[in-house]
Amino acid sequence: MSVVSESLGSARVSRARECVLAIANFSSRAFLFTPAFGATPLQRMRSNGQAFKPARETRARPRGAIGALVVALLYSANPTLFFAQADPASEPAVLAVAKVLPAVVNINSERVVKRTVRDPFDEVYSQFFGYNRFRPREVRQTLQSLGSGFIIDPAGYIITNQHVVERAADLKIHVTAHDGKTYRAHYIAGDDKTDLAFIKIDAQTDFPFINLDDISPNLLGQTVMVVGNAVGYGSSISRGVLSAVKRNITVDETEYKDLVQTDAAINPGNSGGPVIDLTGRLVGIASAKMAFTPQGVPTQGLGFAIPADVVRDSVNRFKQVAMKQGKLKDSPAPAEPSSVRVEKLFGMQLQDLSSELSDALGYLRGRGVLITAVEPDSPADDAGIKRGMVLYRINKSTASSVRQVDEVLRAVESGANVEFTIGIIRARGENHELAALTLKAR
């Protein structure tokens, strides 16, 4: 009888424990049942050095079950009580892409190739009769190439791969910007060895651009993102890490040297597009993907990019060539991606908040200047200002551009107190999060 009582108690405890575990579904040790709660009466008494006495002990219930059940019900009702949820709009990757994407373009180049063809019967006539009936014909064939590129100067100068806009007779280049506008562009210079080309948009306007004066340090293991026109789908993003540097490879009988390697997906159409880090700085230009080794072994996660320092040096060389040819026009004053004055005095880096950037972040259009970085131990950092927030006012002046912020702060000296209105105004009419902060210029 005692054996039966023990088995019944064990079965009840086991069923109760399985039920509670199924409801809670927690793997944390904080919610696991201890042997004292989940064991049979016999096991509990033996662990305490006592002899087994059946009596009413068989009706025991796991005392931890009620607490676990309450926790499970609270979690199912409101998971945010247990796990903090970060705003996706403030993620570094989202901010970096929003910063760079307006400067990335899709390139559709059209070149006409001339080929000489002969009628196959001509060779027969030539062989047996010693003359040709017809003269060779010249055929013009139109070839199209899709790729990516990015603007490196506000005047509309673009860097891309040479194989994307390879020079040929009657070359036509169409560039589609992130806002959907299409422009004609012309070829300026290129280099087959580095597989880089320099082209210019035929338009008199200022364009957003990627600054080549501040490039990524290219550290092994750092997060990188590939931005471009993957398989014809514009504004595509893939993410990975920087796997290696100084790689020499051969793809389709073309030799590439000193490339950086990444496992971020590089697809047809990505060629010429930027590879960036989480701060939006240039890592390199997507160039090639190795699908098979020279021995024919299939590979995965082997993409390669031309490093940013090579891109910067090549652009400087292309500009010199363009100046000699008279193709390089004076660039308008660049719209600084960050305000030098506000960074020096308060430790904040700023960027103009364009309509595209506002939409990407979910912020209200036409208001404020985006804070892209905060220097540690600076006045801004001490005041609790974070990257991704927006600067709306300086004293009594509305902040609508980086250049305007510099103008307002031009007369501010070290030690002066300046009031900033900072926060986030959402586009969907959600609650505004604004604060007036007084910062002392250092």
CSV table of C-alpha atoms in Angstrom, one decimal:
chain,number,residue,atom,x,y,z
A,1,MET,CA,0.0,0.0,0.0
A,2,SER,CA,2.8,2.3,0.8
A,3,VAL,CA,4.3,1.7,-2.6
A,4,VAL,CA,1.0,2.6,-4.3
A,5,SER,CA,0.7,5.8,-2.3
A,6,GLU,CA,4.2,6.8,-3.2
A,7,SER,CA,3.6,6.2,-7.0
A,8,LEU,CA,0.4,8.2,-6.9
A,9,GLY,CA,2.0,11.1,-5.2
A,10,SER,CA,4.9,11.0,-7.6
A,11,ALA,CA,2.5,11.0,-10.6
A,12,ARG,CA,0.6,14.0,-9.3
A,13,VAL,CA,3.7,16.0,-8.7
A,14,SER,CA,5.1,15.1,-12.1
A,15,ARG,CA,1.9,16.1,-13.9
A,16,ALA,CA,1.7,19.4,-12.0
A,17,ARG,CA,5.3,20.1,-12.8
A,18,GLU,CA,4.9,19.4,-16.5
A,19,CYS,CA,1.7,21.6,-16.6
A,20,VAL,CA,3.4,24.5,-15.0
A,21,LEU,CA,6.6,24.2,-17.1
A,22,ALA,CA,4.4,24.1,-20.3
A,23,ILE,CA,2.6,27.3,-19.3
A,24,ALA,CA,5.7,29.2,-18.1
A,25,ASN,CA,8.1,27.9,-20.8
A,26,PHE,CA,11.0,29.4,-19.0
A,27,SER,CA,14.5,28.0,-19.1
A,28,SER,CA,16.0,30.4,-16.6
A,29,ARG,CA,17.3,28.7,-13.5
A,30,ALA,CA,15.4,31.2,-11.4
A,31,PHE,CA,12.2,29.4,-12.4
A,32,LEU,CA,13.4,25.8,-12.4
A,33,PHE,CA,11.9,23.6,-9.6
A,34,THR,CA,14.3,22.5,-7.0
A,35,PRO,CA,14.4,18.8,-6.0
A,36,ALA,CA,12.5,19.7,-2.8
A,37,PHE,CA,9.5,20.9,-4.9
A,38,GLY,CA,9.6,18.4,-7.8
A,39,ALA,CA,10.8,15.2,-5.9
A,40,THR,CA,8.6,12.4,-4.7
A,41,PRO,CA,7.8,12.2,-0.9
A,42,LEU,CA,10.2,9.3,-0.7
A,43,GLN,CA,13.0,11.3,-2.3
A,44,ARG,CA,12.4,14.3,0.0
A,45,MET,CA,12.4,12.2,3.1
A,46,ARG,CA,15.5,10.3,2.1
A,47,SER,CA,17.3,13.6,1.4
A,48,ASN,CA,16.4,14.7,5.0
A,49,GLY,CA,17.6,11.4,6.5
A,50,GLN,CA,14.0,10.4,7.5
A,51,ALA,CA,12.3,7.0,7.2
A,52,PHE,CA,9.4,6.8,4.8
A,53,LYS,CA,5.9,7.2,6.3
A,54,PRO,CA,3.1,7.1,3.7
A,55,ALA,CA,0.2,8.9,5.6
A,56,ARG,CA,-1.0,12.0,3.8
A,57,GLU,CA,2.3,13.0,2.4
A,58,THR,CA,1.3,11.7,-0.9
A,59,ARG,CA,-1.0,14.7,-1.4
A,60,ALA,CA,1.9,17.2,-1.6
A,61,ARG,CA,1.9,19.8,-4.3
A,62,PRO,CA,4.9,21.7,-5.7
A,63,ARG,CA,4.9,24.9,-3.8
A,64,GLY,CA,6.8,26.7,-6.6
A,65,ALA,CA,4.1,26.0,-9.1
A,66,ILE,CA,1.8,28.9,-8.0
A,67,GLY,CA,4.7,31.4,-8.3
A,68,ALA,CA,5.8,30.2,-11.7
A,69,LEU,CA,2.2,30.3,-12.9
A,70,VAL,CA,1.7,33.9,-11.8
A,71,VAL,CA,5.0,34.9,-13.5
A,72,ALA,CA,3.9,33.1,-16.7
A,73,LEU,CA,0.5,34.9,-16.8
A,74,LEU,CA,2.2,38.3,-16.2
A,75,TYR,CA,4.7,37.6,-19.0
A,76,SER,CA,2.0,36.6,-21.5
A,77,ALA,CA,0.0,39.7,-20.6
A,78,ASN,CA,2.9,42.2,-20.9
A,79,PRO,CA,6.3,40.9,-22.0
A,80,THR,CA,7.8,44.3,-21.7
A,81,LEU,CA,7.8,43.9,-17.9
A,82,PHE,CA,10.6,41.4,-18.3
A,83,PHE,CA,12.5,42.5,-21.4
A,84,ALA,CA,13.3,46.1,-22.4
A,85,GLN,CA,12.6,46.9,-26.0
A,86,ALA,CA,14.9,49.2,-27.8
A,87,ASP,CA,13.6,51.6,-30.5
A,88,PRO,CA,14.6,50.2,-33.9
A,89,ALA,CA,15.0,53.8,-35.2
A,90,SER,CA,17.9,54.3,-32.8
A,91,GLU,CA,19.9,51.2,-33.8
A,92,PRO,CA,23.3,52.1,-35.2
A,93,ALA,CA,22.8,50.1,-38.3
A,94,VAL,CA,19.5,51.9,-39.1
A,95,LEU,CA,21.2,55.3,-38.6
A,96,ALA,CA,24.2,54.4,-40.7
A,97,VAL,CA,22.1,53.2,-43.6
A,98,ALA,CA,19.8,56.3,-43.4
A,99,LYS,CA,22.9,58.5,-43.5
A,100,VAL,CA,24.5,56.8,-46.5
A,101,LEU,CA,21.6,55.7,-48.6
A,102,PRO,CA,20.8,59.1,-50.2
A,103,ALA,CA,24.3,59.1,-51.7
A,104,VAL,CA,24.0,55.6,-53.3
A,105,VAL,CA,22.9,55.4,-56.9
A,106,ASN,CA,21.9,52.7,-59.4
A,107,ILE,CA,23.8,52.8,-62.6
A,108,ASN,CA,22.6,51.6,-66.0
A,109,SER,CA,25.2,51.9,-68.6
A,110,GLU,CA,24.6,51.2,-72.3
A,111,ARG,CA,27.5,50.8,-74.7
A,112,VAL,CA,27.6,50.0,-78.4
A,113,VAL,CA,30.1,47.4,-79.5
A,114,LYS,CA,31.1,47.1,-83.2
A,115,ARG,CA,31.7,43.6,-84.5
A,116,THR,CA,32.7,42.5,-88.0
A,117,VAL,CA,30.8,39.4,-89.3
A,118,ARG,CA,31.1,37.4,-92.4
A,119,ASP,CA,28.7,35.1,-94.2
A,120,PRO,CA,29.8,31.5,-93.6
A,121,PHE,CA,29.3,30.7,-97.3
A,122,ASP,CA,32.0,33.3,-98.1
A,123,GLU,CA,34.7,31.0,-96.7
A,124,VAL,CA,33.4,28.2,-99.0
A,125,TYR,CA,33.6,30.4,-102.1
A,126,SER,CA,37.0,31.6,-101.0
A,127,GLN,CA,38.3,28.1,-100.5
A,128,PHE,CA,37.1,26.7,-103.8
A,129,PHE,CA,36.9,29.7,-106.1
A,130,GLY,CA,39.5,32.0,-104.7
A,131,TYR,CA,37.4,35.1,-104.1
A,132,ASN,CA,34.8,36.5,-101.7
A,133,ARG,CA,31.3,37.2,-102.9
A,134,PHE,CA,30.6,39.8,-100.3
A,135,ARG,CA,32.5,42.3,-98.2
A,136,PRO,CA,32.5,41.7,-94.4
A,137,ARG,CA,29.7,43.4,-92.6
A,138,GLU,CA,29.9,45.6,-89.5
A,139,VAL,CA,27.3,44.9,-86.8
A,140,ARG,CA,26.6,47.3,-83.9
A,141,GLN,CA,25.5,45.5,-80.8
A,142,THR,CA,24.1,47.3,-77.7
A,143,LEU,CA,25.2,45.9,-74.4
A,144,GLN,CA,23.7,46.9,-71.0
A,145,SER,CA,25.3,46.7,-67.6
A,146,LEU,CA,23.6,47.2,-64.2
A,147,GLY,CA,25.6,48.2,-61.1
A,148,SER,CA,25.8,50.6,-58.3
A,149,GLY,CA,27.9,53.6,-57.3
A,150,PHE,CA,27.9,56.4,-54.8
A,151,ILE,CA,28.4,60.2,-54.9
A,152,ILE,CA,31.7,61.4,-53.3
A,153,ASP,CA,31.2,65.1,-54.0
A,154,PRO,CA,28.2,67.5,-53.8
A,155,ALA,CA,28.7,68.4,-57.4
A,156,GLY,CA,27.7,64.9,-58.5
A,157,TYR,CA,30.9,63.1,-59.0
A,158,ILE,CA,30.5,59.3,-58.6
A,159,ILE,CA,32.9,56.4,-58.0
A,160,THR,CA,32.0,52.9,-59.2
A,161,ASN,CA,33.6,49.8,-60.7
A,162,GLN,CA,35.3,50.1,-64.1
A,163,HIS,CA,33.6,47.0,-65.4
A,164,VAL,CA,30.2,48.6,-64.7
A,165,VAL,CA,30.8,51.6,-67.0
A,166,GLU,CA,33.6,50.2,-69.2
A,167,ARG,CA,34.4,52.7,-71.9
A,168,ALA,CA,33.2,52.0,-75.4
A,169,ALA,CA,31.8,53.8,-78.4
A,170,ASP,CA,28.6,55.8,-77.8
A,171,LEU,CA,28.7,55.0,-74.1
A,172,LYS,CA,25.5,56.1,-72.3
A,173,ILE,CA,25.2,56.2,-68.6
A,174,HIS,CA,21.9,56.6,-66.7
A,175,VAL,CA,22.1,57.2,-62.9
A,176,THR,CA,19.0,56.8,-60.7
A,177,ALA,CA,19.3,58.5,-57.3
A,178,HIS,CA,17.7,57.3,-54.1
A,179,ASP,CA,14.7,59.7,-54.6
A,180,GLY,CA,13.9,58.0,-57.9
A,181,LYS,CA,15.2,60.8,-60.1
A,182,THR,CA,17.2,59.7,-63.2
A,183,TYR,CA,20.1,61.7,-64.6
A,184,ARG,CA,22.5,61.4,-67.5
A,185,ALA,CA,26.1,61.0,-66.6
A,186,HIS,CA,29.4,61.0,-68.5
A,187,TYR,CA,32.6,59.0,-68.1
A,188,ILE,CA,35.7,60.9,-66.9
A,189,ALA,CA,38.4,58.4,-66.0
A,190,GLY,CA,39.0,54.8,-65.0
A,191,ASP,CA,41.6,52.3,-64.1
A,192,ASP,CA,41.4,48.6,-65.1
A,193,LYS,CA,44.0,47.5,-62.5
A,194,THR,CA,42.0,48.8,-59.6
A,195,ASP,CA,38.7,48.3,-61.3
A,196,LEU,CA,37.5,51.8,-60.4
A,197,ALA,CA,35.9,54.5,-62.6
A,198,PHE,CA,35.0,58.1,-62.1
A,199,ILE,CA,31.8,59.6,-63.6
A,200,LYS,CA,29.8,62.8,-63.3
A,201,ILE,CA,26.1,63.5,-63.2
A,202,ASP,CA,25.0,66.0,-65.8
A,203,ALA,CA,23.0,68.3,-63.4
A,204,GLN,CA,23.6,71.6,-61.7
A,205,THR,CA,22.5,70.9,-58.2
A,206,ASP,CA,24.0,69.8,-54.8
A,207,PHE,CA,23.9,66.1,-54.0
A,208,PRO,CA,24.3,64.2,-50.8
A,209,PHE,CA,27.6,62.5,-50.7
A,210,ILE,CA,29.9,60.1,-48.7
A,211,ASN,CA,32.9,61.8,-47.2
A,212,LEU,CA,36.2,60.1,-48.2
A,213,ASP,CA,38.2,62.1,-45.7
A,214,ASP,CA,36.8,60.0,-42.9
A,215,ILE,CA,37.0,56.3,-43.7
A,216,SER,CA,36.6,53.2,-41.6
A,217,PRO,CA,39.7,51.7,-39.8
A,218,ASN,CA,38.8,48.3,-41.3
A,219,LEU,CA,39.2,46.1,-38.2
A,220,LEU,CA,38.8,42.4,-38.4
A,221,GLY,CA,35.5,41.3,-37.0
A,222,GLN,CA,33.8,44.7,-37.3
A,223,THR,CA,30.2,44.8,-38.6
A,224,VAL,CA,29.9,45.9,-42.2
A,225,MET,CA,26.9,46.5,-44.5
A,226,VAL,CA,26.7,46.3,-48.3
A,227,VAL,CA,24.4,48.9,-49.9
A,228,GLY,CA,23.4,48.8,-53.6
A,229,ASN,CA,21.4,47.6,-56.5
A,230,ALA,CA,21.4,43.9,-55.8
A,231,VAL,CA,20.0,42.0,-58.8
A,232,GLY,CA,18.1,45.1,-59.9
A,233,TYR,CA,16.5,45.8,-56.5
A,234,GLY,CA,17.6,49.2,-55.5
A,235,SER,CA,18.4,50.2,-51.9
A,236,SER,CA,19.2,46.7,-50.8
A,237,ILE,CA,21.1,46.1,-47.6
A,238,SER,CA,23.1,43.0,-46.5
A,239,ARG,CA,25.0,42.7,-43.3
A,240,GLY,CA,28.1,40.7,-42.1
A,241,VAL,CA,31.5,41.2,-40.7
A,242,LEU,CA,34.9,42.1,-42.1
A,243,SER,CA,36.5,38.7,-42.5
A,244,ALA,CA,40.0,39.5,-43.8
A,245,VAL,CA,42.2,42.1,-45.5
A,246,LYS,CA,44.9,42.1,-48.1
A,247,ARG,CA,43.3,39.3,-50.2
A,248,ASN,CA,44.5,38.5,-53.7
A,249,ILE,CA,42.0,36.6,-55.8
A,250,THR,CA,41.2,35.7,-59.4
A,251,VAL,CA,37.6,35.7,-60.6
A,252,ASP,CA,36.7,35.0,-64.2
A,253,GLU,CA,40.3,35.3,-65.3
A,254,THR,CA,40.5,38.8,-63.7
A,255,GLU,CA,43.1,39.3,-60.9
A,256,TYR,CA,42.3,41.5,-57.9
A,257,LYS,CA,44.8,42.5,-55.3
A,258,ASP,CA,44.7,43.8,-51.7
A,259,LEU,CA,40.9,43.4,-51.3
A,260,VAL,CA,39.0,43.2,-48.1
A,261,GLN,CA,36.9,40.1,-47.5
A,262,THR,CA,33.4,40.0,-46.0
A,263,ASP,CA,30.6,37.4,-45.5
A,264,ALA,CA,28.0,40.1,-46.2
A,265,ALA,CA,26.0,39.0,-49.3
A,266,ILE,CA,27.3,40.6,-52.5
A,267,ASN,CA,25.0,39.9,-55.5
A,268,PRO,CA,25.1,40.9,-59.2
A,269,GLY,CA,24.2,44.6,-59.3
A,270,ASN,CA,26.1,45.3,-56.0
A,271,SER,CA,29.3,46.0,-57.9
A,272,GLY,CA,30.4,49.6,-57.4
A,273,GLY,CA,28.2,50.1,-54.3
A,274,PRO,CA,29.6,51.1,-50.9
A,275,VAL,CA,30.5,48.8,-48.0
A,276,ILE,CA,30.1,50.8,-44.8
A,277,ASP,CA,30.6,50.3,-41.0
A,278,LEU,CA,28.0,51.0,-38.3
A,279,THR,CA,29.0,54.7,-38.2
A,280,GLY,CA,28.4,55.1,-42.0
A,281,ARG,CA,32.0,55.4,-42.9
A,282,LEU,CA,33.3,53.8,-46.0
A,283,VAL,CA,34.9,50.3,-45.7
A,284,GLY,CA,35.3,49.8,-49.4
A,285,ILE,CA,33.5,49.3,-52.8
A,286,ALA,CA,31.8,46.0,-53.5
A,287,SER,CA,33.7,44.4,-56.3
A,288,ALA,CA,33.4,40.6,-56.6
A,289,LYS,CA,31.9,37.4,-55.2
A,290,MET,CA,33.7,34.1,-55.4
A,291,ALA,CA,31.1,31.4,-56.0
A,292,PHE,CA,33.7,28.7,-56.8
A,293,THR,CA,37.4,28.3,-56.0
A,294,PRO,CA,39.9,27.9,-58.9
A,295,GLN,CA,39.6,24.2,-58.3
A,296,GLY,CA,35.8,24.3,-58.8
A,297,VAL,CA,34.8,23.9,-55.1
A,298,PRO,CA,31.6,25.9,-54.3
A,299,THR,CA,32.0,28.6,-51.6
A,300,GLN,CA,29.8,30.5,-49.2
A,301,GLY,CA,30.2,33.9,-47.7
A,302,LEU,CA,33.2,35.0,-49.8
A,303,GLY,CA,32.6,38.5,-51.0
A,304,PHE,CA,35.4,41.1,-51.7
A,305,ALA,CA,35.6,44.8,-51.8
A,306,ILE,CA,38.2,47.4,-52.9
A,307,PRO,CA,39.4,49.0,-49.6
A,308,ALA,CA,38.5,52.6,-48.8
A,309,ASP,CA,42.1,53.9,-48.8
A,310,VAL,CA,42.6,52.7,-52.4
A,311,VAL,CA,39.3,54.3,-53.4
A,312,ARG,CA,40.3,57.6,-51.8
A,313,ASP,CA,43.8,57.6,-53.5
A,314,SER,CA,42.2,56.7,-56.9
A,315,VAL,CA,39.6,59.5,-56.6
A,316,ASN,CA,42.4,62.0,-56.0
A,317,ARG,CA,44.2,60.7,-59.1
A,318,PHE,CA,41.1,60.8,-61.2
A,319,LYS,CA,40.5,64.4,-60.2
A,320,GLN,CA,44.0,65.4,-61.4
A,321,VAL,CA,43.3,63.7,-64.7
A,322,ALA,CA,40.0,65.5,-65.0
A,323,MET,CA,41.6,68.8,-64.3
A,324,LYS,CA,44.1,68.3,-67.1
A,325,GLN,CA,41.3,67.4,-69.4
A,326,GLY,CA,39.2,70.4,-68.3
A,327,LYS,CA,36.4,68.1,-67.1
A,328,LEU,CA,36.6,68.9,-63.4
A,329,LYS,CA,34.4,71.8,-62.5
A,330,ASP,CA,34.6,73.8,-59.3
A,331,SER,CA,32.5,72.0,-56.7
A,332,PRO,CA,30.0,74.0,-54.7
A,333,ALA,CA,30.8,74.4,-51.0
A,334,PRO,CA,30.0,71.0,-49.5
A,335,ALA,CA,27.2,70.6,-47.1
A,336,GLU,CA,29.3,69.5,-44.1
A,337,PRO,CA,28.0,66.1,-42.8
A,338,SER,CA,28.8,67.4,-39.3
A,339,SER,CA,29.2,70.8,-37.8
A,340,VAL,CA,32.7,71.6,-36.8
A,341,ARG,CA,31.7,74.4,-34.4
A,342,VAL,CA,29.1,72.5,-32.4
A,343,GLU,CA,31.5,69.5,-32.2
A,344,LYS,CA,34.3,71.6,-30.9
A,345,LEU,CA,32.3,73.4,-28.3
A,346,PHE,CA,29.8,70.7,-27.2
A,347,GLY,CA,31.0,67.3,-28.6
A,348,MET,CA,28.1,66.7,-31.0
A,349,GLN,CA,28.3,65.7,-34.6
A,350,LEU,CA,25.3,66.8,-36.8
A,351,GLN,CA,23.8,65.9,-40.2
A,352,ASP,CA,21.1,67.6,-42.2
A,353,LEU,CA,17.8,65.8,-41.7
A,354,SER,CA,16.6,65.3,-45.3
A,355,SER,CA,13.1,64.1,-46.2
A,356,GLU,CA,14.5,60.7,-47.1
A,357,LEU,CA,16.3,60.4,-43.8
A,358,SER,CA,13.3,61.6,-41.8
A,359,ASP,CA,11.1,59.0,-43.5
A,360,ALA,CA,13.6,56.2,-42.8
A,361,LEU,CA,13.8,57.1,-39.1
A,362,GLY,CA,10.1,57.9,-38.7
A,363,TYR,CA,10.7,61.5,-37.7
A,364,LEU,CA,8.7,64.6,-38.7
A,365,ARG,CA,9.9,66.1,-42.0
A,366,GLY,CA,11.4,69.5,-42.2
A,367,ARG,CA,12.3,69.9,-38.5
A,368,GLY,CA,15.6,69.8,-36.8
A,369,VAL,CA,19.1,68.5,-37.4
A,370,LEU,CA,20.1,64.9,-36.7
A,371,ILE,CA,22.7,64.1,-34.0
A,372,THR,CA,24.9,61.4,-35.5
A,373,ALA,CA,27.5,61.0,-32.8
A,374,VAL,CA,28.3,62.2,-29.3
A,375,GLU,CA,31.8,62.5,-28.0
A,376,PRO,CA,32.4,60.7,-24.6
A,377,ASP,CA,32.8,63.0,-21.6
A,378,SER,CA,31.8,66.0,-23.6
A,379,PRO,CA,29.2,68.6,-22.5
A,380,ALA,CA,26.6,66.8,-24.7
A,381,ASP,CA,27.4,63.4,-23.2
A,382,ASP,CA,27.3,64.7,-19.6
A,383,ALA,CA,23.8,66.2,-20.4
A,384,GLY,CA,22.5,62.7,-21.5
A,385,ILE,CA,22.3,63.5,-25.2
A,386,LYS,CA,22.4,60.4,-27.4
A,387,ARG,CA,23.0,59.5,-31.0
A,388,GLY,CA,19.8,59.5,-33.0
A,389,MET,CA,18.2,62.4,-31.2
A,390,VAL,CA,17.3,65.6,-33.1
A,391,LEU,CA,18.4,69.2,-32.3
A,392,TYR,CA,15.4,71.5,-32.9
A,393,ARG,CA,16.4,74.9,-31.4
A,394,ILE,CA,19.4,76.8,-30.2
A,395,ASN,CA,18.5,79.5,-27.7
A,396,LYS,CA,15.6,81.2,-29.6
A,397,SER,CA,16.7,80.1,-33.1
A,398,THR,CA,15.2,77.2,-35.0
A,399,ALA,CA,17.7,74.6,-36.2
A,400,SER,CA,16.9,73.6,-39.7
A,401,SER,CA,20.4,72.8,-41.2
A,402,VAL,CA,24.0,72.2,-40.1
A,403,ARG,CA,25.1,75.4,-41.7
A,404,GLN,CA,22.5,77.4,-39.8
A,405,VAL,CA,23.7,75.8,-36.5
A,406,ASP,CA,27.3,76.9,-37.3
A,407,GLU,CA,26.0,80.5,-38.0
A,408,VAL,CA,24.2,80.6,-34.7
A,409,LEU,CA,27.2,79.3,-32.8
A,410,ARG,CA,29.7,81.5,-34.6
A,411,ALA,CA,29.8,84.1,-31.8
A,412,VAL,CA,29.7,81.6,-28.9
A,413,GLU,CA,33.0,81.4,-26.9
A,414,SER,CA,34.3,78.9,-24.4
A,415,GLY,CA,32.5,79.0,-21.1
A,416,ALA,CA,29.3,80.4,-22.5
A,417,ASN,CA,25.9,78.8,-21.7
A,418,VAL,CA,23.7,77.8,-24.6
A,419,GLU,CA,20.2,76.3,-24.4
A,420,PHE,CA,19.4,73.4,-26.8
A,421,THR,CA,16.0,71.9,-27.4
A,422,ILE,CA,16.6,68.3,-28.2
A,423,GLY,CA,14.5,65.2,-28.5
A,424,ILE,CA,12.3,63.4,-31.1
A,425,ILE,CA,9.1,64.4,-32.9
A,426,ARG,CA,7.5,61.4,-34.6
A,427,ALA,CA,5.8,61.7,-37.9
A,428,ARG,CA,2.8,59.6,-36.8
A,429,GLY,CA,1.7,62.1,-34.2
A,430,GLU,CA,2.9,60.2,-31.3
A,431,ASN,CA,3.9,61.8,-28.0
A,432,HIS,CA,6.8,64.3,-28.5
A,433,GLU,CA,9.9,63.7,-26.4
A,434,LEU,CA,11.5,67.1,-26.1
A,435,ALA,CA,13.8,68.6,-23.4
A,436,ALA,CA,15.4,72.0,-23.0
A,437,LEU,CA,19.1,71.5,-21.9
A,438,THR,CA,21.6,74.2,-21.0
A,439,LEU,CA,25.1,73.2,-22.0
A,440,LYS,CA,28.3,75.1,-21.2
A,441,ALA,CA,30.8,75.5,-24.1
A,442,ARG,CA,34.1,73.9,-23.3
